[in-house]
Coordinates of C-alpha atoms in Angstrom, one line a residue:
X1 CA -133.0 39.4 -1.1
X2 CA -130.9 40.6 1.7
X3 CA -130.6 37.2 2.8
X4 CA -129.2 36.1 -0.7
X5 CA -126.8 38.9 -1.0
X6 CA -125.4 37.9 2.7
X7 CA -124.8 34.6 1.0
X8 CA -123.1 35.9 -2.1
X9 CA -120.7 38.3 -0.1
X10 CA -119.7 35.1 2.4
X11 CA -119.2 33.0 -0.8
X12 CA -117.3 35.3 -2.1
X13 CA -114.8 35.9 1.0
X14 CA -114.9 32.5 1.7
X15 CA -113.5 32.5 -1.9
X16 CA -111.2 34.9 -2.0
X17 CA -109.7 33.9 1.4
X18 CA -109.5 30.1 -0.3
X19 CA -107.7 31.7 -3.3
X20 CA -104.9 33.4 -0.7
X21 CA -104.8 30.4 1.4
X22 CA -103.5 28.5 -2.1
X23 CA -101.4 31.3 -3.0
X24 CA -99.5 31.6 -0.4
X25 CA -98.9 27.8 -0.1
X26 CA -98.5 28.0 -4.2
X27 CA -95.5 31.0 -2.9
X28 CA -94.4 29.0 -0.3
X29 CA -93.7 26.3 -2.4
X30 CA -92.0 28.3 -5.3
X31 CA -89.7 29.4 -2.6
X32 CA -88.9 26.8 -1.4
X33 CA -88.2 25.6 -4.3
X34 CA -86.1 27.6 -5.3
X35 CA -84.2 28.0 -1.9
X36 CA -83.9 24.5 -2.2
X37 CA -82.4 25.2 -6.1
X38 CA -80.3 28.0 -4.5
X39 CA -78.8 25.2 -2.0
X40 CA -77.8 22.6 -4.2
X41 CA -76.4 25.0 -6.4
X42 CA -74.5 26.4 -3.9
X43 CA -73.2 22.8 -2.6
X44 CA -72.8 22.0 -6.3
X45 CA -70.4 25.3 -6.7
X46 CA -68.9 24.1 -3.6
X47 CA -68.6 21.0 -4.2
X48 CA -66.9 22.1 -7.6
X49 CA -65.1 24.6 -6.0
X50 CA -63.7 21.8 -3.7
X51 CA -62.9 19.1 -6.0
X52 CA -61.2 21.3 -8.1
X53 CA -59.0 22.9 -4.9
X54 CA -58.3 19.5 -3.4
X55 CA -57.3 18.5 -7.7
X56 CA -55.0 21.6 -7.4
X57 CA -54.0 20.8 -3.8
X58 CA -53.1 17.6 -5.0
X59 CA -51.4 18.6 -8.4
X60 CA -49.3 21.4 -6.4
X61 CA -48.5 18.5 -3.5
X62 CA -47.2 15.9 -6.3
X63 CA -45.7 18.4 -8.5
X64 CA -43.9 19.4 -5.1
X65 CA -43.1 16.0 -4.2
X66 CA -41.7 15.2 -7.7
X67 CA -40.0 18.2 -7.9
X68 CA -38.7 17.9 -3.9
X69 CA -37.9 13.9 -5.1
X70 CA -35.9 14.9 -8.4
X71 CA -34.1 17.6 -6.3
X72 CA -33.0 15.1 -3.2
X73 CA -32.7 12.4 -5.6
X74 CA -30.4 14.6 -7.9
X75 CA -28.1 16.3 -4.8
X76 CA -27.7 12.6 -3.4
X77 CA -26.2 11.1 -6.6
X78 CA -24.3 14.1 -6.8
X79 CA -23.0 13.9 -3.5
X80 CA -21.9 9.5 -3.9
X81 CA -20.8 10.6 -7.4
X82 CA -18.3 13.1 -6.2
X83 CA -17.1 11.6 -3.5
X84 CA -17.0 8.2 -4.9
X85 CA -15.1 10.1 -7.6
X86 CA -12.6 11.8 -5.5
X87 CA -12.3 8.7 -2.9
X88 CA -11.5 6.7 -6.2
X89 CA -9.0 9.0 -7.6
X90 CA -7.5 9.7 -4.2
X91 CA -7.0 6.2 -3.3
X92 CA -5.7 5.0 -6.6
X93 CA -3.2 7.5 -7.2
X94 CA -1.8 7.7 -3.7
X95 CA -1.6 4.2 -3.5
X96 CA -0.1 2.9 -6.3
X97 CA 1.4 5.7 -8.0
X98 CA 3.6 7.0 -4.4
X99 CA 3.9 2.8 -3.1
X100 CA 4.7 1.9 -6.3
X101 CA 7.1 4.6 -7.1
X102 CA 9.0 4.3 -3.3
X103 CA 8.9 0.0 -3.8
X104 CA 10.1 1.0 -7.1
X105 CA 12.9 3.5 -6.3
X106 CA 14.1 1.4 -3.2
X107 CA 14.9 -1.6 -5.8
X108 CA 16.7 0.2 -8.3
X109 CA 19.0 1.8 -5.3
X110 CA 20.0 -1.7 -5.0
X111 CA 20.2 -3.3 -8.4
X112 CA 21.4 -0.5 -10.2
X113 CA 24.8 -0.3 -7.9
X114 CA 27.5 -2.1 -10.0
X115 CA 29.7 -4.8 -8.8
X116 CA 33.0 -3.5 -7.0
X117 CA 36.0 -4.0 -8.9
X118 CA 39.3 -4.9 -6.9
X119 CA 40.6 -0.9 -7.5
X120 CA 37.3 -0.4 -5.5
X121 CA 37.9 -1.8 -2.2
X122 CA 40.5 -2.1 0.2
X123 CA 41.1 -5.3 2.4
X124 CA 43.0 -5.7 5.3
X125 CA 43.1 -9.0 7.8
X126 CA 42.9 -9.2 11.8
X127 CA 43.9 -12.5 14.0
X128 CA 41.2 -14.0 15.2
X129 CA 40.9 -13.8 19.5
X130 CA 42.4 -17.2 20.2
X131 CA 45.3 -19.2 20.7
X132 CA 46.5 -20.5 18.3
X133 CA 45.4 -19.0 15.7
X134 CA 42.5 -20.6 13.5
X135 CA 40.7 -17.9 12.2
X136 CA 41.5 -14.7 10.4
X137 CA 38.8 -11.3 9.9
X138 CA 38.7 -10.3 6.4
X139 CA 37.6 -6.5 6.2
X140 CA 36.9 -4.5 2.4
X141 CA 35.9 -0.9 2.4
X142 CA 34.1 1.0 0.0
X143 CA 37.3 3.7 -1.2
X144 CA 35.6 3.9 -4.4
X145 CA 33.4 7.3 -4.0
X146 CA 30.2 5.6 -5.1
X147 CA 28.0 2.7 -4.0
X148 CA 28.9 -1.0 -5.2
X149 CA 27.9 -4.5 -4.4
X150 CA 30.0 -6.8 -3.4
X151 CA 29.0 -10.1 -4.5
X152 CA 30.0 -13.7 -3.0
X153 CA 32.9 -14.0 -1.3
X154 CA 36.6 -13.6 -1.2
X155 CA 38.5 -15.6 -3.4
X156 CA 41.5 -16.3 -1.5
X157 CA 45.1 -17.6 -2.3
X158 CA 47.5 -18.1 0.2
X159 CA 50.6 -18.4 -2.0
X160 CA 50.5 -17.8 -6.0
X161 CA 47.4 -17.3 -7.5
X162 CA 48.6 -19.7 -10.1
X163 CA 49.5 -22.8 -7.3
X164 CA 47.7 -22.1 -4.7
X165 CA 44.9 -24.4 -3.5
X166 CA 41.4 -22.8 -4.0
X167 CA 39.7 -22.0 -0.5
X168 CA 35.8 -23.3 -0.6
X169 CA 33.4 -20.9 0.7
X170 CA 31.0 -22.7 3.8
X171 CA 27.3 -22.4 2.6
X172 CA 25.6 -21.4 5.7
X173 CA 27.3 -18.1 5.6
X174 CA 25.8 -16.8 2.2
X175 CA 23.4 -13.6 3.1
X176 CA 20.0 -13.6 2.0
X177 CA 21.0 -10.5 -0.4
X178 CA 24.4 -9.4 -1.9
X179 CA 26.2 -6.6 -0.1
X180 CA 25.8 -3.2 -1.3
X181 CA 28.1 -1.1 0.0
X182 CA 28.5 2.8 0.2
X183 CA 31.2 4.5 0.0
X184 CA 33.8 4.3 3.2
X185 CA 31.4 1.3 4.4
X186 CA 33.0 -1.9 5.6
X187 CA 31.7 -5.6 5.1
X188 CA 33.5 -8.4 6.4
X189 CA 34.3 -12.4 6.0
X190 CA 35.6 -14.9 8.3
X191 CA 38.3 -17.2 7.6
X192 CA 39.1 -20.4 9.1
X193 CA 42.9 -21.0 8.3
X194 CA 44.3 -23.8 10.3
X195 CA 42.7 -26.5 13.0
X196 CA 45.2 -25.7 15.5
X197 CA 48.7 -26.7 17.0
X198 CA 51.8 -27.1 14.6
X199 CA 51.6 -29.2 11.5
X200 CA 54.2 -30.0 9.0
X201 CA 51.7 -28.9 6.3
X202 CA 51.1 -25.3 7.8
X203 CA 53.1 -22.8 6.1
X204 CA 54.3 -19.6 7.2
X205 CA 52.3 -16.6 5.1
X206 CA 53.3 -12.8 5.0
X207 CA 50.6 -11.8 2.3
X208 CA 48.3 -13.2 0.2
X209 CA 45.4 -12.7 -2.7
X210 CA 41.7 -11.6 -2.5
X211 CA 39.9 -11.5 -5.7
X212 CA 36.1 -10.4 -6.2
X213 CA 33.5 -11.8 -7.9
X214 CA 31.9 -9.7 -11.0
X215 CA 28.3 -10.7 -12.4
X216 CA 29.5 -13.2 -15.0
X217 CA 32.0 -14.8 -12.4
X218 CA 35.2 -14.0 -10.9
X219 CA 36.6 -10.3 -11.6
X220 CA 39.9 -9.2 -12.9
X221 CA 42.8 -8.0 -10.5
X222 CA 44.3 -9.4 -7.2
X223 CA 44.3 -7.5 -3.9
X224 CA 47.4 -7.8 -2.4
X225 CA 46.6 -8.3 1.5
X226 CA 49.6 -8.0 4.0
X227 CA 49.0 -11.0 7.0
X228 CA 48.8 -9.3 10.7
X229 CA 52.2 -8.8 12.4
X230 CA 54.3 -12.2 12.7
X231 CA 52.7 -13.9 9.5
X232 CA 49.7 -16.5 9.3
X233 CA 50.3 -20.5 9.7
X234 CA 47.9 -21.6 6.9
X235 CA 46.8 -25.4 6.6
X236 CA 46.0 -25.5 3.4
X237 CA 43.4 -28.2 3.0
X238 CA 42.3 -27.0 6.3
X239 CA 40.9 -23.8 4.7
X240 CA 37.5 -22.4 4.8
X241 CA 36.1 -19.0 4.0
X242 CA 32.7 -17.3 4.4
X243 CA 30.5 -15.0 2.0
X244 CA 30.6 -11.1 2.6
X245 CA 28.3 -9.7 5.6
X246 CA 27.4 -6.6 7.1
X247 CA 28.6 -7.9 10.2
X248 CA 29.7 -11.2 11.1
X249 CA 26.8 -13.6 12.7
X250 CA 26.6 -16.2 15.3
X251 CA 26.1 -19.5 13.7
X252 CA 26.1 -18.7 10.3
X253 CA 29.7 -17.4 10.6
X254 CA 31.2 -19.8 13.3
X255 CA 33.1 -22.6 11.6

């Protein structure tokens, strides 16, 4: 009896310690179990939490980036589009409108003087340094107050304008642009009146006739010039003037 109750109480320890053996494994299990569901929700949060910062990090870095793109992109077309604007309208109106209006100005000066009229100029004559006496200095001043151009050459006489033998002008002494002259300004022609030594053609003048030359052809009016002291021997057919100058040239006045 004793022996069978000995038996019972080991049976049931052996029991009951077999029933806390499998409940602690059973509670071991169900915690870790649920550690284990605590950790991967916990890496799933982070993970979520994660994803969605790195989304937002990247929304915030391409909305920056667009934003910093647009702004650049705008201030740097801004930037060529003003200047390219004010280089444009700088360089266009200086240039053309100041060099056109000086080129333009500086023409007119010159076109716009009218051609001098014989009550415009005065011309007086000067011997040549030489003996004897082939050549003659025409001079004509500006007494008129205002500019003019004097155009051609002198259209000589030497004797009455309605006789006297026309003197040709030499080619190689026109200018490359009329004369303007302003007023008190000289311009000069040189003569070639004889070939030398005495001939029974030369002819003994005290004064002879300059006419000018107008736009459409010879002007109106004679200027009467007075010949240098002791009169001129002209050879007629030996004659020869030269076109108006500013001054008179080597070569193209030497004839």
């Amino acid at each position: 009896m004793r022996n069978h109750r000995k038996h019972t109480v080991l049976a049931a320890a052996a029991i009951a310690a077999l029933s806390l053996g499998l409940t602690a494994c059973g509670g071991g299990d169900d915690a870790a179990g649920a550690k284990d569901a605590g950790s991967a929700s916990s890496s799933q949060s982070t993970a979520g939490t994660g994803s969605n910062g790195t989304a937002g990090g990247a929304t915030a870095d391409q909305t920056a980036t667009k934003s910093g793109s647009g702004s650049t992109g705008g201030s740097a077309t801004g930037g060529s589009t003003a200047g390219g604007s004010t280089g444009s309208t700088g360089g266009s109106k200086t240039g053309s409108t100041t060099g056109g209006s000086t080129g333009s100005t500086g023409g007119k000066s010159s076109a716009e003087a009218p051609a001098c009229a014989y009550g415009d100029i005065k011309v007086t004559a000067a011997k040549a340094d030489e003996v004897p006496t082939e050549h003659i200095t025409l001079t004509a001043t500006n007494t008129s107050g205002r500019s003019c151009t004097l155009l051609e050459y002198p259209l000589i006489a030497f004797g009455p304008i309605q006789t006297a033998k026309d003197v040709p002008a030499v080619a190689k002494s026109k200018p490359a642009a009329p004369v303007v002259l302003k007023p008190g300004a000289p311009a000069y022609a040189n003569v070639r009146i004889a070939l030398g030594g005495a001939h029974e053609d030369n002819k003994v003048v005290n004064e002879f006739n300059v006419n000018l030359f107008a736009a459409q052809g010879p002007a109106e009016g004679s200027i009467v010039v007075k010949a240098p002291a002791g009169g001129l021997a002209v050879d007629e057919a030996a004659a020869k003037t030269g076109y108006w100058t500013y001054e008179l040239r080597n070569g193209a006045d030497e004839f």
